[in-house]
Tab-separated table of C-alpha atoms and ligand atoms in Angstrom:
chain	number	residue	atom	x	y	z
H	1	MET	CA	1.852	30.653	-21.135
H	2	ASN	CA	0.374	32.902	-23.806
H	3	GLY	CA	0.981	36.527	-22.915
H	4	LYS	CA	2.378	35.733	-19.452
H	5	ARG	CA	5.232	38.023	-18.458
H	6	VAL	CA	8.236	36.239	-17.043
H	7	LEU	CA	11.211	38.168	-15.738
H	8	VAL	CA	14.263	35.905	-15.914
H	9	GLY	CA	17.102	36.898	-13.590
H	10	VAL	CA	20.524	35.503	-14.422
H	11	THR	CA	23.278	35.554	-11.794
H	12	GLY	CA	26.942	34.567	-11.936
H	13	GLY	CA	27.459	30.841	-12.357
H	14	ILE	CA	28.515	28.390	-15.027
H	15	ALA	CA	24.867	27.267	-15.333
H	16	ALA	CA	24.139	30.719	-16.845
H	17	TYR	CA	24.661	29.162	-20.275
H	18	LYS	CA	21.467	27.150	-19.653
H	19	SER	CA	19.497	30.385	-19.236
H	20	VAL	CA	19.628	30.830	-23.009
H	21	GLU	CA	17.698	27.601	-23.509
H	22	LEU	CA	15.339	28.549	-20.675
H	23	VAL	CA	14.516	31.876	-22.309
H	24	ARG	CA	14.098	30.188	-25.695
H	25	LEU	CA	11.635	27.624	-24.271
H	26	LEU	CA	9.682	30.321	-22.395
H	27	ARG	CA	9.322	32.311	-25.608
H	28	ARG	CA	8.308	29.210	-27.521
H	29	ALA	CA	5.617	28.521	-24.900
H	30	GLY	CA	4.175	31.983	-25.594
H	31	ALA	CA	5.591	33.967	-22.673
H	32	GLU	CA	7.012	37.474	-22.895
H	33	VAL	CA	10.475	37.424	-21.373
H	34	GLN	CA	12.528	40.243	-19.882
H	35	VAL	CA	16.050	39.252	-18.856
H	36	VAL	CA	17.863	41.023	-16.021
H	37	VAL	CA	21.499	40.066	-15.390
H	38	THR	CA	23.849	40.730	-12.500
H	39	ARG	CA	27.361	41.944	-13.154
H	40	ALA	CA	28.782	38.493	-12.325
H	41	ALA	CA	26.390	36.881	-14.845
H	42	THR	CA	28.051	38.821	-17.658
H	43	GLU	CA	31.314	37.006	-16.868
H	44	PHE	CA	29.570	33.827	-18.040
H	45	ILE	CA	27.165	34.956	-20.732
H	46	THR	CA	26.831	38.087	-22.836
H	47	PRO	CA	23.745	40.293	-22.647
H	48	MET	CA	23.796	40.307	-26.455
H	49	THR	CA	23.060	36.565	-26.605
H	50	LEU	CA	20.198	36.881	-24.129
H	51	GLN	CA	18.845	39.923	-25.937
H	52	ALA	CA	18.779	38.066	-29.256
H	53	ILE	CA	16.899	35.116	-27.732
H	54	SER	CA	14.486	37.132	-25.561
H	55	GLY	CA	13.787	39.831	-28.149
H	56	ARG	CA	14.198	42.565	-25.501
H	57	VAL	CA	17.082	44.693	-24.366
H	58	VAL	CA	18.681	42.980	-21.380
H	59	ARG	CA	18.673	45.103	-18.222
H	60	GLN	CA	21.602	45.257	-15.860
H	61	GLN	CA	22.134	48.718	-14.352
H	62	LEU	CA	20.233	49.952	-11.332
H	63	PHE	CA	21.461	53.483	-11.865
H	64	ASP	CA	20.614	53.615	-15.534
H	65	PRO	CA	19.902	57.256	-16.530
H	66	VAL	CA	17.541	56.271	-19.355
H	67	ASN	CA	15.387	53.648	-17.622
H	68	GLU	CA	15.583	54.958	-14.069
H	69	ALA	CA	14.136	58.302	-15.110
H	70	ALA	CA	10.824	56.432	-15.057
H	71	MET	CA	11.630	54.359	-11.912
H	72	GLY	CA	12.678	51.398	-14.054
H	73	HIS	CA	13.173	48.920	-11.213
H	74	ILE	CA	9.647	49.455	-9.882
H	75	GLU	CA	8.184	49.299	-13.341
H	76	LEU	CA	9.987	45.976	-13.959
H	77	ALA	CA	8.839	44.619	-10.590
H	78	ARG	CA	5.218	45.461	-11.487
H	79	TRP	CA	5.500	44.208	-15.051
H	80	ALA	CA	6.302	40.599	-14.103
H	81	ASP	CA	3.721	37.852	-13.544
H	82	LEU	CA	6.612	35.760	-12.313
H	83	VAL	CA	10.240	36.429	-11.416
H	84	LEU	CA	12.465	33.399	-12.036
H	85	VAL	CA	16.136	33.660	-11.104
H	86	ALA	CA	18.018	30.890	-12.893
H	87	PRO	CA	20.747	30.247	-12.019
H	88	ALA	CA	20.583	31.708	-8.504
H	89	SER	CA	24.116	31.809	-7.077
H	90	ALA	CA	25.021	31.472	-3.382
H	91	ASP	CA	26.013	35.145	-3.401
H	92	PHE	CA	22.678	36.259	-4.866
H	93	MET	CA	20.731	34.212	-2.313
H	94	ALA	CA	22.819	35.672	0.517
H	95	ARG	CA	22.108	39.216	-0.648
H	96	LEU	CA	18.408	38.442	-1.044
H	97	ALA	CA	18.252	36.777	2.386
H	98	ALA	CA	19.819	39.884	3.917
H	99	GLY	CA	17.221	42.071	2.217
H	100	MET	CA	19.869	43.964	0.274
H	101	ALA	CA	19.069	46.055	-2.767
H	102	ASP	CA	22.527	46.615	-4.167
H	103	ASP	CA	21.846	45.893	-7.831
H	104	LEU	CA	18.885	45.875	-10.198
H	105	LEU	CA	17.988	42.210	-9.656
H	106	THR	CA	17.983	42.291	-5.826
H	107	THR	CA	16.108	45.599	-5.869
H	108	LEU	CA	13.323	44.423	-8.121
H	109	SER	CA	13.177	41.117	-6.204
H	110	LEU	CA	12.379	43.150	-3.084
H	111	ALA	CA	9.927	45.354	-4.920
H	112	THR	CA	7.944	42.716	-6.784
H	113	GLU	CA	4.659	41.288	-5.583
H	114	ALA	CA	4.756	38.524	-8.184
H	115	PRO	CA	5.827	34.996	-7.189
H	116	LEU	CA	9.608	34.866	-6.877
H	117	VAL	CA	11.324	31.601	-7.740
H	118	LEU	CA	14.991	30.704	-7.422
H	119	ALA	CA	16.724	27.857	-9.260
H	120	PRO	CA	19.935	27.504	-7.240
H	121	ALA	CA	23.173	26.382	-8.887
H	122	MET	CA	26.498	26.051	-7.114
H	123	ASN	CA	29.200	23.680	-5.958
H	124	ARG	CA	27.864	20.970	-3.598
H	125	ALA	CA	30.004	22.139	-0.649
H	126	MET	CA	28.745	25.697	-1.103
H	127	TRP	CA	25.144	24.375	-1.152
H	128	ARG	CA	25.762	22.389	2.032
H	129	ASN	CA	27.562	25.224	3.823
H	130	PRO	CA	25.631	26.303	6.955
H	131	ALA	CA	25.608	29.892	5.666
H	132	THR	CA	23.770	28.829	2.512
H	133	ARG	CA	21.499	26.478	4.513
H	134	GLU	CA	20.451	29.384	6.744
H	135	ASN	CA	19.872	31.672	3.779
H	136	VAL	CA	17.755	29.052	1.989
H	137	ALA	CA	15.671	28.486	5.128
H	138	ARG	CA	15.096	32.227	5.535
H	139	LEU	CA	14.094	32.653	1.910
H	140	ILE	CA	11.675	29.704	2.032
H	141	ARG	CA	10.128	31.083	5.239
H	142	ARG	CA	9.498	34.323	3.383
H	143	GLY	CA	7.556	32.472	0.707
H	144	ILE	CA	10.283	32.543	-1.927
H	145	ARG	CA	10.126	29.361	-3.955
H	146	MET	CA	13.199	27.236	-4.392
H	147	TRP	CA	13.227	24.869	-7.374
H	148	GLY	CA	16.100	22.429	-7.139
H	149	PRO	CA	18.982	22.074	-7.048
H	150	ALA	CA	19.298	18.654	-8.637
H	151	VAL	CA	21.892	16.155	-7.480
H	152	GLY	CA	24.482	15.007	-10.017
H	153	ASP	CA	27.668	15.817	-11.908
H	154	GLN	CA	28.994	19.328	-11.366
H	155	ALA	CA	31.018	21.594	-13.620
H	156	CYS	CA	33.831	21.507	-11.045
H	157	GLY	CA	34.124	17.743	-11.524
H	158	GLU	CA	32.438	16.901	-8.216
H	159	GLN	CA	29.192	15.023	-7.579
H	160	GLY	CA	26.334	16.094	-5.313
H	161	PRO	CA	23.502	18.578	-4.848
H	162	GLY	CA	23.941	21.908	-6.617
H	163	ARG	CA	23.076	21.395	-10.288
H	164	MET	CA	20.526	23.802	-11.705
H	165	LEU	CA	17.325	22.051	-12.809
H	166	GLU	CA	17.250	21.521	-16.565
H	167	PRO	CA	15.433	24.257	-18.542
H	168	ALA	CA	12.707	21.788	-19.588
H	169	GLN	CA	12.022	20.947	-15.916
H	170	LEU	CA	11.879	24.644	-15.046
H	171	ILE	CA	9.432	25.293	-17.891
H	172	ASP	CA	7.256	22.429	-16.730
H	173	GLN	CA	7.220	23.951	-13.253
H	174	VAL	CA	6.506	27.484	-14.498
H	175	GLN	CA	3.521	26.102	-16.398
H	176	ARG	CA	2.186	24.449	-13.242
H	177	LEU	CA	2.735	27.571	-11.162
H	178	LEU	CA	0.996	29.849	-13.639
H	179	ALA	CA	-1.867	27.339	-14.026
H	180	GLY	CA	-2.354	27.536	-10.237
H	181	GLY	CA	-2.821	24.087	-8.594
H	182	LEU	CA	-3.352	23.514	-4.865
H	183	PHE	CA	0.399	22.973	-4.420
H	184	SER	CA	1.764	25.082	-7.256
H	185	ASP	CA	4.159	26.855	-4.912
H	186	VAL	CA	5.451	23.763	-3.196
H	187	GLN	CA	8.566	21.630	-3.428
H	188	LEU	CA	7.766	18.197	-2.089
H	189	LEU	CA	9.930	15.230	-1.151
H	190	ILE	CA	8.297	11.820	-0.747
H	191	THR	CA	9.600	8.367	0.144
H	192	ALA	CA	7.875	5.234	-1.156
H	193	GLY	CA	8.172	1.481	-1.310
H	194	PRO	CA	10.059	-0.917	0.945
H	195	THR	CA	13.760	-0.959	1.758
H	196	ARG	CA	15.984	-4.003	1.427
H	197	GLU	CA	18.544	-4.813	4.075
H	198	ALA	CA	21.283	-7.148	2.886
H	199	ILE	CA	22.104	-10.313	4.849
H	200	ASP	CA	24.672	-11.613	2.381
H	201	PRO	CA	25.294	-11.014	-1.348
H	202	VAL	CA	22.130	-12.894	-2.368
H	203	ARG	CA	19.657	-12.404	0.497
H	204	PHE	CA	17.906	-9.506	2.151
H	205	LEU	CA	15.238	-8.584	4.701
H	206	SER	CA	12.331	-6.557	3.366
H	207	ASN	CA	8.552	-6.138	3.641
H	208	ARG	CA	5.389	-6.315	1.560
H	209	SER	CA	5.140	-2.644	0.559
H	210	SER	CA	4.431	-2.336	-3.185
H	211	GLY	CA	5.084	1.429	-3.391
H	212	LYS	CA	1.663	1.946	-5.032
H	213	MET	CA	0.356	4.386	-2.425
H	214	GLY	CA	3.545	6.492	-2.479
H	215	TYR	CA	3.690	6.595	-6.273
H	216	ALA	CA	-0.021	7.513	-6.443
H	217	LEU	CA	0.555	10.325	-3.949
H	218	ALA	CA	3.571	11.602	-5.878
H	219	ARG	CA	1.390	11.805	-9.014
H	220	SER	CA	-1.491	13.527	-7.188
H	221	PHE	CA	0.773	16.165	-5.626
H	222	ALA	CA	2.438	16.771	-9.005
H	223	ALA	CA	-0.992	17.085	-10.656
H	224	GLN	CA	-1.715	19.867	-8.144
H	225	GLY	CA	1.404	21.715	-9.199
H	226	ALA	CA	3.998	20.533	-6.680
H	227	LEU	CA	7.589	20.001	-7.770
H	228	VAL	CA	7.985	16.417	-6.603
H	229	THR	CA	11.085	14.376	-5.829
H	230	LEU	CA	10.354	10.713	-5.157
H	231	VAL	CA	12.892	8.642	-3.233
H	232	SER	CA	11.894	5.074	-3.865
H	233	GLY	CA	12.944	1.694	-2.559
H	234	PRO	CA	12.881	-1.288	-4.948
H	235	VAL	CA	9.419	-1.632	-6.546
H	236	SER	CA	8.118	-2.900	-9.863
H	237	LEU	CA	6.385	0.364	-10.842
H	238	GLN	CA	7.139	2.754	-13.717
H	239	GLU	CA	8.764	6.054	-12.730
H	240	PRO	CA	5.926	8.629	-13.007
H	241	PRO	CA	6.501	11.254	-15.737
H	242	GLY	CA	7.380	14.794	-14.624
H	243	ILE	CA	8.668	13.593	-11.268
H	244	ASN	CA	12.299	13.558	-10.224
H	245	CYS	CA	12.937	9.942	-9.130
H	246	VAL	CA	15.798	8.702	-6.988
H	247	GLN	CA	16.137	4.939	-6.625
H	248	VAL	CA	17.629	3.523	-3.432
H	249	GLU	CA	17.782	0.116	-1.825
H	250	THR	CA	18.558	0.301	1.903
H	251	ALA	CA	17.208	2.431	4.753
H	252	LEU	CA	20.606	4.111	5.115
H	253	GLN	CA	20.634	5.013	1.405
H	254	MET	CA	17.069	6.323	1.688
H	255	ARG	CA	18.047	8.454	4.668
H	256	ALA	CA	21.073	9.878	2.815
H	257	ALA	CA	18.975	10.655	-0.292
H	258	VAL	CA	16.356	12.417	1.873
H	259	MET	CA	18.830	14.405	3.973
H	260	GLU	CA	20.612	15.633	0.862
H	261	ARG	CA	17.386	17.084	-0.539
H	262	VAL	CA	15.201	17.969	2.433
H	263	ALA	CA	16.575	21.484	3.033
H	264	ALA	CA	15.080	22.691	-0.232
H	265	CYS	CA	11.604	21.222	0.322
H	266	ASN	CA	8.441	22.621	1.899
H	267	ILE	CA	6.691	19.314	2.507
H	268	PHE	CA	8.109	15.904	3.376
H	269	VAL	CA	5.885	12.840	2.981
H	270	ALA	CA	7.177	9.584	4.485
H	271	CYS	CA	5.209	6.889	2.715
H	272	ALA	CA	8.010	4.302	2.555
H	273	ALA	CA	7.884	1.180	4.678
H	274	VAL	CA	11.429	1.633	5.941
H	275	ALA	CA	12.925	-1.479	7.540
H	276	ASP	CA	13.240	-0.712	11.239
H	277	TYR	CA	16.264	-3.018	11.563
H	278	ARG	CA	19.161	-4.162	9.387
H	279	PRO	CA	21.604	-7.043	9.878
H	280	LEU	CA	24.444	-5.859	12.089
H	281	GLU	CA	26.928	-7.606	9.846
H	282	VAL	CA	26.525	-8.158	6.128
H	283	MET	CA	28.294	-11.397	5.164
H	284	ALA	CA	30.768	-10.947	2.332
H	285	ARG	CA	30.001	-14.451	1.045
H	286	LYS	CA	26.747	-16.400	0.729
H	287	ILE	CA	25.801	-18.082	4.000
H	288	LYS	CA	25.953	-21.859	3.552
H	289	LYS	CA	23.337	-24.135	5.110
H	290	GLN	CA	25.393	-25.932	7.670
H	291	ALA	CA	24.049	-25.105	11.105
H	292	GLN	CA	20.593	-26.284	12.233
H	293	ARG	CA	19.901	-22.872	13.708
H	294	LEU	CA	21.081	-19.546	12.503
H	295	ARG	CA	20.974	-16.243	14.313
H	296	ILE	CA	21.128	-12.945	12.510
H	297	GLU	CA	21.725	-10.032	14.820
H	298	LEU	CA	19.877	-6.872	13.838
H	299	ILE	CA	20.537	-3.232	14.603
H	300	ARG	CA	18.059	-0.312	14.538
H	301	ASN	CA	17.878	1.822	11.424
H	302	PRO	CA	17.557	5.603	11.783
H	303	ASP	CA	13.970	6.873	11.742
H	304	ILE	CA	13.977	9.170	8.704
H	305	LEU	CA	10.614	10.790	9.413
H	306	ALA	CA	11.427	11.529	13.068
H	307	GLU	CA	14.794	12.974	12.052
H	308	VAL	CA	13.254	15.293	9.452
H	309	ALA	CA	10.488	16.411	11.830
H	310	ALA	CA	13.101	17.280	14.471
H	311	MET	CA	15.148	19.529	12.158
H	312	ASP	CA	15.590	23.155	13.247
H	313	VAL	CA	13.853	24.346	10.116
H	314	ALA	CA	11.626	21.363	9.435
H	315	PRO	CA	9.351	21.147	6.417
H	316	PHE	CA	5.676	20.320	6.893
H	317	THR	CA	5.676	16.559	7.552
H	318	LEU	CA	3.157	13.848	6.670
H	319	GLY	CA	3.813	10.342	7.960
H	320	PHE	CA	2.065	7.016	7.618
H	321	ALA	CA	1.364	4.484	10.306
H	322	ALA	CA	0.965	0.909	9.120
H	323	GLU	CA	-0.741	-1.007	11.881
H	324	THR	CA	-2.336	-4.416	12.278
H	325	GLU	CA	-4.513	-3.303	15.224
H	326	ARG	CA	-5.948	-0.082	16.751
H	327	PRO	CA	-4.612	1.983	13.825
H	328	VAL	CA	-6.004	5.391	14.829
H	329	GLU	CA	-4.871	5.166	18.427
H	330	GLN	CA	-1.361	3.995	17.509
H	331	ALA	CA	-1.059	6.517	14.689
H	332	GLU	CA	-1.959	9.348	17.052
H	333	GLN	CA	0.796	8.199	19.413
H	334	LYS	CA	3.271	8.136	16.500
H	335	ARG	CA	2.177	11.609	15.365
H	336	ILE	CA	2.961	13.030	18.777
H	337	SER	CA	6.119	11.032	19.527
H	338	LYS	CA	7.692	11.763	16.121
H	339	GLY	CA	6.511	15.384	16.157
H	340	VAL	CA	4.943	15.221	12.682
H	341	ASP	CA	2.261	17.600	11.422
H	342	ALA	CA	-0.085	14.939	10.050
H	343	ILE	CA	-0.234	11.172	9.932
H	344	ALA	CA	-2.286	8.749	7.867
H	345	ALA	CA	-3.357	5.660	9.781
H	346	ASN	CA	-3.425	2.580	7.664
H	347	LEU	CA	-4.729	-0.850	8.677
H	348	VAL	CA	-2.558	-3.495	7.065
H	349	ALA	CA	-4.368	-6.606	8.259
H	350	ALA	CA	-4.865	-9.290	5.595
H	351	ALA	CA	-8.547	-8.709	4.785
H	352	GLU	CA	-8.152	-4.939	4.549
H	353	GLY	CA	-6.399	-2.671	2.051
H	354	GLY	CA	-2.829	-1.579	2.583
H	355	PHE	CA	0.235	-3.477	1.450
H	356	GLU	CA	0.306	-5.091	-2.017
H	357	ARG	CA	-3.280	-4.046	-2.788
H	358	ASP	CA	-4.804	-1.647	-5.298
H	359	GLU	CA	-7.229	-0.272	-2.728
H	360	ASN	CA	-6.782	1.281	0.648
H	361	ALA	CA	-8.598	3.211	3.380
H	362	LEU	CA	-6.950	5.802	5.621
H	363	THR	CA	-7.678	8.000	8.596
H	364	LEU	CA	-5.783	11.275	8.429
H	365	LEU	CA	-4.936	12.787	11.821
H	366	TRP	CA	-3.536	16.203	12.605
H	367	GLU	CA	-3.513	18.469	15.633
H	368	GLY	CA	-7.139	19.149	16.431
H	369	GLY	CA	-8.576	17.295	13.443
H	370	ARG	CA	-9.251	13.978	11.797
H	371	LYS	CA	-10.708	12.800	8.505
H	372	GLN	CA	-11.683	9.307	7.492
H	373	LEU	CA	-11.112	8.332	3.860
H	374	PRO	CA	-13.076	5.149	3.037
H	375	MET	CA	-11.824	2.159	1.020
H	376	MET	CA	-11.108	3.200	-2.573
H	377	GLU	CA	-8.601	2.746	-5.386
H	378	LYS	CA	-5.191	4.116	-4.341
H	379	GLY	CA	-5.113	6.772	-7.116
H	380	LEU	CA	-8.457	8.217	-5.976
H	381	LEU	CA	-7.450	7.933	-2.346
H	382	ALA	CA	-4.245	9.856	-3.088
H	383	ASP	CA	-6.280	12.655	-4.749
H	384	GLU	CA	-8.535	12.879	-1.667
H	385	LEU	CA	-5.572	12.890	0.695
H	386	VAL	CA	-3.868	15.655	-1.297
H	387	LYS	CA	-7.037	17.834	-1.157
H	388	GLN	CA	-7.239	17.354	2.592
H	389	MET	CA	-3.534	18.090	2.966
H	390	ALA	CA	-3.953	21.381	1.120
H	391	GLU	CA	-6.361	22.547	3.851
H	392	ILE	CA	-4.128	21.463	6.727
H	393	TYR	CA	-1.017	22.924	5.084
H	394	ALA	CA	-2.745	26.243	4.411
H	395	LYS	CA	-3.923	26.425	8.041
H	396	LYS	CA	-0.417	25.793	9.303
H	397	GLY	CA	0.620	28.808	7.222
A	1	CTP	N1	9.636	5.760	9.023
A	1	CTP	C1	10.835	6.321	8.630
A	1	CTP	N2	12.009	5.708	8.949
A	1	CTP	C2	12.023	4.561	9.646
A	1	CTP	C3	10.808	3.963	10.058
A	1	CTP	C4	9.628	4.601	9.727
A	1	CTP	O1	10.836	7.374	7.997
A	1	CTP	N3	13.182	3.974	9.940
A	1	CTP	C5	8.382	6.450	8.713
A	1	CTP	C6	7.479	5.713	7.745
A	1	CTP	O2	7.751	6.107	6.410
A	1	CTP	C7	6.117	6.145	8.203
A	1	CTP	C8	6.272	6.348	9.695
A	1	CTP	O3	7.651	6.532	9.901
A	1	CTP	O4	5.734	7.388	7.674
A	1	CTP	C9	5.773	5.238	10.573
A	1	CTP	O5	6.267	4.019	10.147
A	1	CTP	P1	5.768	2.661	10.816
A	1	CTP	O6	6.548	1.523	10.236
A	1	CTP	O7	4.283	2.586	10.828
A	1	CTP	O8	6.145	2.868	12.303
A	1	CTP	P2	7.486	2.815	13.071
A	1	CTP	O9	7.865	4.194	13.448
A	1	CTP	O10	8.492	2.015	12.337
A	1	CTP	O11	7.021	2.068	14.405
A	1	CTP	P3	6.560	0.522	14.627
A	1	CTP	O12	7.222	-0.280	13.530
A	1	CTP	O13	7.043	0.221	15.987
A	1	CTP	O14	5.058	0.522	14.528
């Protein structure tokens, strides 16, 4: 980050104490840092602390007679290579979404032509509130990047989405953004692996997905700068470094993990082999072998991909179609019926690639286009798929 100019905005939230560490790490990575605080931020952290760490006088006032004599807010907006607001409170996002310019930080956010990134931090109910949802969607549509929030323990004692990303994660992301990969401005959510549907305490229904393709894709997108969250069913793979991993077991858990995070993402990739059905009843005790025949009644699981694609403000969606025959034809039908932007057709017959293998071949289909990716190692295939996706995503605007 040598010589890069990062303007760090700090708004009013308990996570403001983490901004000190963020500024320290940015400086250590070689960036020049100018901190701008809102009035509410100063209730949580003093400008003096931030000034000492950043090595520059912290700016707060819009109507500052000294700095505004030279149009200080415009000068700040031009100065920055990147504007990173961390933490971004619900109130700040609402003001930004409304296009208001009622303090120095909102004003320079409107005036800047540099990438603008928000790291939201708030109580989980505030994050889930429809007002915040609408504001987030509007901001994302305008090209404002949203990093996080993470899901976890909250200062208010609750649990859920709303934690600010850790400073080290933010730094990692700033580095990717400034380095400029194909997806450096993208927040991506991906599912991978199989799901397990319990029959009784010791048995489950599942499938042969190894998770290798999904994990390879998560790595390839991250290598191109995306901020990746991987929701994974049970697999025997290492969690990839630099990727936020969420482990789940059942289709219902996978759906909940996706729905909790999807509002903040630009791209959703459904690579998981989600069980289409689960046992209607899960036995509390192990089923004993008494009867000669045993029936297990199954009930449909929700289709996560179709649900995400049907959202009012849906992210760009990439699905997979695992087929044992006529893969391209069936995948095209799935693309249209689920309303997804692109789908990768995958033949999973025994002699081919697909499940449990290290190699695979895919045909990527999107509206008005198709690209065949021949049999190759899944890591290489993921890189090719990501390159192709960058073109389709850019076209979709
Ligand atoms: N998918 C999903 N949730 C489900 C089932 C599937 O998100 N409950 C996603 C998969 O991750 C994949 C796509 O939908 O991206 C297609 O999955 P696939 O199993 O090939 O098709 P299905 O829709 O389940 O249809 P069928 O099993 O009848 O072929």
